[in-house]
Short mmCIF file of C-alpha atoms in Angstrom, two decimals:
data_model
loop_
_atom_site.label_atom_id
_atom_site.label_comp_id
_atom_site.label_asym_id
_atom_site.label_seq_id
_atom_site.Cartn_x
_atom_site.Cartn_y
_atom_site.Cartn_z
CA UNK A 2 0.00 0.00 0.00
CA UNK A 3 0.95 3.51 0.22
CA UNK A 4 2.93 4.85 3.04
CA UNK A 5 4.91 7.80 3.98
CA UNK A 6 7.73 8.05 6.41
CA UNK A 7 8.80 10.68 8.92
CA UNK A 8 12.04 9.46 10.29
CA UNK A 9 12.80 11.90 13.10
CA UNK A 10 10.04 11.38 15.61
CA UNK A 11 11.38 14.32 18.11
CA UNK A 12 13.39 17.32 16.94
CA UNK A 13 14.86 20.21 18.98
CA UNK A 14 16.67 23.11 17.33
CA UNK A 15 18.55 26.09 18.78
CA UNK A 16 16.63 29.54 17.57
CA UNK A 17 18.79 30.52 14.60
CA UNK A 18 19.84 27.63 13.40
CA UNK A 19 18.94 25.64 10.40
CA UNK A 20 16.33 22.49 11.23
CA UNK A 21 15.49 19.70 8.40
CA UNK A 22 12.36 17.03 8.49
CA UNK A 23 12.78 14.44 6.65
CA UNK A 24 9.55 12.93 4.74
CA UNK A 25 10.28 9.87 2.41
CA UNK A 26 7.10 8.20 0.43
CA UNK A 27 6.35 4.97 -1.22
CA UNK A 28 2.92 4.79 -3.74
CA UNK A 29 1.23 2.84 -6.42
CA UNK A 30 -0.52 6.53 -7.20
CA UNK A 31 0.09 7.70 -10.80
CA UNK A 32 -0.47 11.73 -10.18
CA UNK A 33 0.17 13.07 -6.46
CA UNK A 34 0.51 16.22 -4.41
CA UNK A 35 2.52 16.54 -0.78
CA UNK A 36 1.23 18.48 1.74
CA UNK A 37 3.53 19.48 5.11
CA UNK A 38 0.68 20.46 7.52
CA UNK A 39 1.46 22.02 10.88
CA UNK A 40 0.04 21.43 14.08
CA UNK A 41 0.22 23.68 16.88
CA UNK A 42 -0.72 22.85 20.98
CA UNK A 43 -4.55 22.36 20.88
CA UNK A 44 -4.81 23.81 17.38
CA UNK A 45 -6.10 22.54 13.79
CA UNK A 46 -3.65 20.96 10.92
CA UNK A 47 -3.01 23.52 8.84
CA UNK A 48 -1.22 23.50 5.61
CA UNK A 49 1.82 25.16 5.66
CA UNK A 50 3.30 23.95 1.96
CA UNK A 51 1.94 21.63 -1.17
CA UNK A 52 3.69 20.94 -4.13
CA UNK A 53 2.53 18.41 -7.32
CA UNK A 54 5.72 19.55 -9.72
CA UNK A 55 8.54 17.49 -9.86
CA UNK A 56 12.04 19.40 -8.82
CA UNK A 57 10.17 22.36 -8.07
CA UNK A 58 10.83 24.36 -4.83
CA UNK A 59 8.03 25.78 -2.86
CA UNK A 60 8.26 28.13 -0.26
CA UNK A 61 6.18 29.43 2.49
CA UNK A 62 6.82 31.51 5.76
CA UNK A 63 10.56 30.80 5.84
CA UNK A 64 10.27 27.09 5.14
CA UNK A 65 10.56 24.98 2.09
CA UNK A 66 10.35 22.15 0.30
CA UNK A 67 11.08 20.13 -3.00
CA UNK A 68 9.41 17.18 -4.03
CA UNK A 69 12.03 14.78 -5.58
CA UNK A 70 10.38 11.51 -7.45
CA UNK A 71 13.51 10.13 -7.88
CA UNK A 72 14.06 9.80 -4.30
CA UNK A 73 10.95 9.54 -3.52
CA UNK A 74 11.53 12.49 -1.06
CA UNK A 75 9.45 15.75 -0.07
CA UNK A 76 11.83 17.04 2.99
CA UNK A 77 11.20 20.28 4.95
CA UNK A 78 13.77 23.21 5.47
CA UNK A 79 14.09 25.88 6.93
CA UNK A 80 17.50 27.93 7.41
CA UNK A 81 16.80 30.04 10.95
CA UNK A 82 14.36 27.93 13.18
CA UNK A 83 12.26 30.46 15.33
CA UNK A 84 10.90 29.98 18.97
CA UNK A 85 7.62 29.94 16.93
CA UNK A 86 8.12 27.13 15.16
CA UNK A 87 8.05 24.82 17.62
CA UNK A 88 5.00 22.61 16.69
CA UNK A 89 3.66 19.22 15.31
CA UNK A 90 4.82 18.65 11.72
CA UNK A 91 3.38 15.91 9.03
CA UNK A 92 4.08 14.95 5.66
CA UNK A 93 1.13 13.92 3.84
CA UNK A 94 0.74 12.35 0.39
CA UNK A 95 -2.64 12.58 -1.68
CA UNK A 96 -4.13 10.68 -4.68
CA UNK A 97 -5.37 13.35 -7.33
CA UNK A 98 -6.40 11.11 -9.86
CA UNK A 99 -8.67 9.11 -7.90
CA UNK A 100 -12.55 10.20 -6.05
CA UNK A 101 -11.61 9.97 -2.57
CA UNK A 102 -9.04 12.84 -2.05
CA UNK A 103 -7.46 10.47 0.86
CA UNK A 104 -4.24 12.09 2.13
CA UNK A 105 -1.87 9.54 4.16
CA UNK A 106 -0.18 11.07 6.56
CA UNK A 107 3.65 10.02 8.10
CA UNK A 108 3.72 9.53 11.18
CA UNK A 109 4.52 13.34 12.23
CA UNK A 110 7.88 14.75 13.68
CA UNK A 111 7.82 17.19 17.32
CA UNK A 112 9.86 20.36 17.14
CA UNK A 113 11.32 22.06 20.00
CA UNK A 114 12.90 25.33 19.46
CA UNK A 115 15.09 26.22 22.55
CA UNK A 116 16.91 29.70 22.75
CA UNK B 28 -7.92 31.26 7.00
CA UNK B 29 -10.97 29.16 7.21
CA UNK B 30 -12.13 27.55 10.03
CA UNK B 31 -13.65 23.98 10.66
CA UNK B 32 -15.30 23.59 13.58
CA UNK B 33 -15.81 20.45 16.06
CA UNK B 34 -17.76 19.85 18.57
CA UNK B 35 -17.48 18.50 21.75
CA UNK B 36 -13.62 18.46 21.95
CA UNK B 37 -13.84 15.62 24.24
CA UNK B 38 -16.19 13.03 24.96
CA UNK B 39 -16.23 10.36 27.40
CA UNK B 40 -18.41 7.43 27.23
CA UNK B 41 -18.86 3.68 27.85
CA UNK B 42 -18.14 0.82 25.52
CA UNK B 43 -21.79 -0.18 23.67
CA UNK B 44 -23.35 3.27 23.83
CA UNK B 45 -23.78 5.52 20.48
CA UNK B 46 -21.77 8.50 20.34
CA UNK B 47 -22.29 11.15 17.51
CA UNK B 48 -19.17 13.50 16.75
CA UNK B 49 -19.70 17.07 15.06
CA UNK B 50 -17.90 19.00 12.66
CA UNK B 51 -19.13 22.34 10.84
CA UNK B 52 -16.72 22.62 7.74
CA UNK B 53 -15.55 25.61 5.73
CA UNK B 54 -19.38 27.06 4.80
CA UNK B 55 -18.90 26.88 1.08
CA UNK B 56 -16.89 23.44 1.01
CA UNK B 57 -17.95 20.37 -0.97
CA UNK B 58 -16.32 17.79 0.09
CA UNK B 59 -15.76 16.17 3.69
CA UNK B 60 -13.48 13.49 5.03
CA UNK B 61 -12.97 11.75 8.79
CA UNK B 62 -9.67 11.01 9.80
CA UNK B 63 -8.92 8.58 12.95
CA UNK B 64 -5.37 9.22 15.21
CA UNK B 65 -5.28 6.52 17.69
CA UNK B 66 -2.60 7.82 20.53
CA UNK B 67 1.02 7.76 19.36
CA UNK B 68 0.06 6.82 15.94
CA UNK B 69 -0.34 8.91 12.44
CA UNK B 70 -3.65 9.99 11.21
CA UNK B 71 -5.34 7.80 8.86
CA UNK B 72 -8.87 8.43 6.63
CA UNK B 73 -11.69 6.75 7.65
CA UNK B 74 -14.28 8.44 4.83
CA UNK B 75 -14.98 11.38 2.41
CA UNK B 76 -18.38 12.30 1.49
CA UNK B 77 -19.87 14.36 -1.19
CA UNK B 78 -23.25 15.58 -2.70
CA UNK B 79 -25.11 13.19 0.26
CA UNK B 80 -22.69 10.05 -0.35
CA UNK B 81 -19.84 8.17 0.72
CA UNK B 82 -17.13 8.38 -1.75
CA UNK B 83 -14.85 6.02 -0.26
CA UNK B 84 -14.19 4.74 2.72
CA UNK B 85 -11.50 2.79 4.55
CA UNK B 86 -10.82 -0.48 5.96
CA UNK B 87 -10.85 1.46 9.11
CA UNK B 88 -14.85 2.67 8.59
CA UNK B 89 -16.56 -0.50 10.01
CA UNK B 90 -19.97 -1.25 9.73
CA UNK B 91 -21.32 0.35 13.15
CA UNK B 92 -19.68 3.58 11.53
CA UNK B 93 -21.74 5.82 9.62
CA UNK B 94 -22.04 9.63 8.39
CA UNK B 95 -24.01 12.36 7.39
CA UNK B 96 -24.85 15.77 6.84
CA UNK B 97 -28.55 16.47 6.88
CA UNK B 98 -29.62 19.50 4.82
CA UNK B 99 -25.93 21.37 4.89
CA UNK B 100 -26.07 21.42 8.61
CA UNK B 101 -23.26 19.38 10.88
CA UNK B 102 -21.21 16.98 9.25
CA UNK B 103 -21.52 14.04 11.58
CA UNK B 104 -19.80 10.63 12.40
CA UNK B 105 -22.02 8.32 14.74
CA UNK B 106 -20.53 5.24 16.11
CA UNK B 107 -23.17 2.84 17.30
CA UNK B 108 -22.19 0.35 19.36
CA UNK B 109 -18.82 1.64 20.49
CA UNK B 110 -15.78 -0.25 21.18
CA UNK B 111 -12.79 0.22 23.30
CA UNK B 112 -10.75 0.46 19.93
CA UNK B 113 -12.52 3.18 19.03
CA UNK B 114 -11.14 5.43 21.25
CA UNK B 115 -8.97 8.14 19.35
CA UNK B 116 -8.99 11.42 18.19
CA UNK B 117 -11.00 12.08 15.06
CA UNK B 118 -10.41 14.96 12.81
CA UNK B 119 -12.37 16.07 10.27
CA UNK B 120 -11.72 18.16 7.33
CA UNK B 121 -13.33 19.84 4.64
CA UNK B 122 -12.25 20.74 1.08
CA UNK B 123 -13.73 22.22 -2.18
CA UNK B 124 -12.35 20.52 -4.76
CA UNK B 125 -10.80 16.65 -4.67
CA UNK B 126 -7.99 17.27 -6.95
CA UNK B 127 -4.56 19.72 -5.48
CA UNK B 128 -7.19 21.52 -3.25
CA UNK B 129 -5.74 22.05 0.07
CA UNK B 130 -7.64 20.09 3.18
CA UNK B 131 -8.85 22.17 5.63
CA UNK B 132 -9.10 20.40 9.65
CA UNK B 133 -10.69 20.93 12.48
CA UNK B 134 -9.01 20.91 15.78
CA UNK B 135 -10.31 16.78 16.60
CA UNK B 136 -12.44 15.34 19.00
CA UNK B 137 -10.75 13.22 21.53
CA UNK B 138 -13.00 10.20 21.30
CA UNK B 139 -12.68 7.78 24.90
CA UNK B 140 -14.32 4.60 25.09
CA UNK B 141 -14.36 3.06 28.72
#
């Protein structure tokens, strides 16, 4: 089936410096899009980058992300982690060719930013 | 942004009772969907729903699962009988389009089954 993997389960950053989350995919899907949605304490998923173009960089409050098929890769960047970015983060794959717009999600990684 | 809306954001009950969970999506959205996060564990779909139907469902949507959304009010997910398995946090979400169109979620209802 399809899956997607989030490798780093916990992450904690000093404020400044660069953070990475990894997100690594496996699908029988013929046309897809990636999502990174983030979660803050008692808040809603919300998207914070998509991207259906291969080799493309996307970009979106300081973070960003390029989808690689030939890795099979959609990792998140960003260069100067802020106190505010501490949060829940998941990957999240979606089927646009079929009718059920299911998005399967990784498993989620936990950033700390610590000054 | 938009918001989606759930309600109650926790709910407590015992194992064979019917619960009914809430969620008032994005007002001009067409399509709805019910994700499941059992503790420690990603979020997987359970359903989407459109024009009055199920779309597709998971393996995850058993039988004494069901949903609705009577005359564009509340989209709802009633479990009836619940199980201790059932006990989760379920997120809904709304979108309007299937295609690239972004997901919108609510904030979950934490779902425990005693």
């Amino acid at each position: 089936g399809d899956s997607v993997t989030q490798t780093e389960g916990l992450v904690t950053v000093t404020e400044g410096l660069p953070v990475k989350l990894n997100c690594t995919y496996q699908t029988t899907y013929l046309t897809i899009a990636f999502f990174w949605y983030v979660q803050y304490l008692n808040e809603a998923p919300q998207v914070l980058l998509r991207s259906s173009t291969d080799n493309k960089r996307t970009e979106h409050q300081g973070f960003h992300a390029t989808l690689h098929k030939s890795s099979s890769s959609f990792h998140l960047q960003k260069s100067s982690a802020q106190l505010s970015d501490s949060a829940l983060y998941y990957c999240a794959l979606k089927d646009t060719g079929g009718l059920s717009g299911k998005l399967t999600f990784g498993e989620g990684t936990q950033v700390t930013v610590i000054s | 942004g938009p918001k989606v809306l759930q309600i109650p954001s926790h709910q407590i009950i015992d194992m064979g009772q019917m619960v009914t969970l809430n969620c008032d999506p994005v007002s001009n959205h067409l399509y709805f969907y019910w994700y499941k996060q059992i503790l420690g564990q990603q979020m997987e779909f359970l359903v989407n729903f459109y024009n009055g139907k199920v779309m597709e469902k998971s393996k995850l949507f058993k039988d004494q699962f069901s949903v609705e959304r009577p005359d564009g009010s509340y989209f709802t997910l009633k479990i009836q009988p619940t199980a201790l398995e059932d006990s989760a946090v379920y997120f809904c979400a709304s979108s309007l389009k299937l295609d690239y169109a972004e997901q919108f979620f609510g904030p979950g209802t934490r779902l425990t089954v005693l």
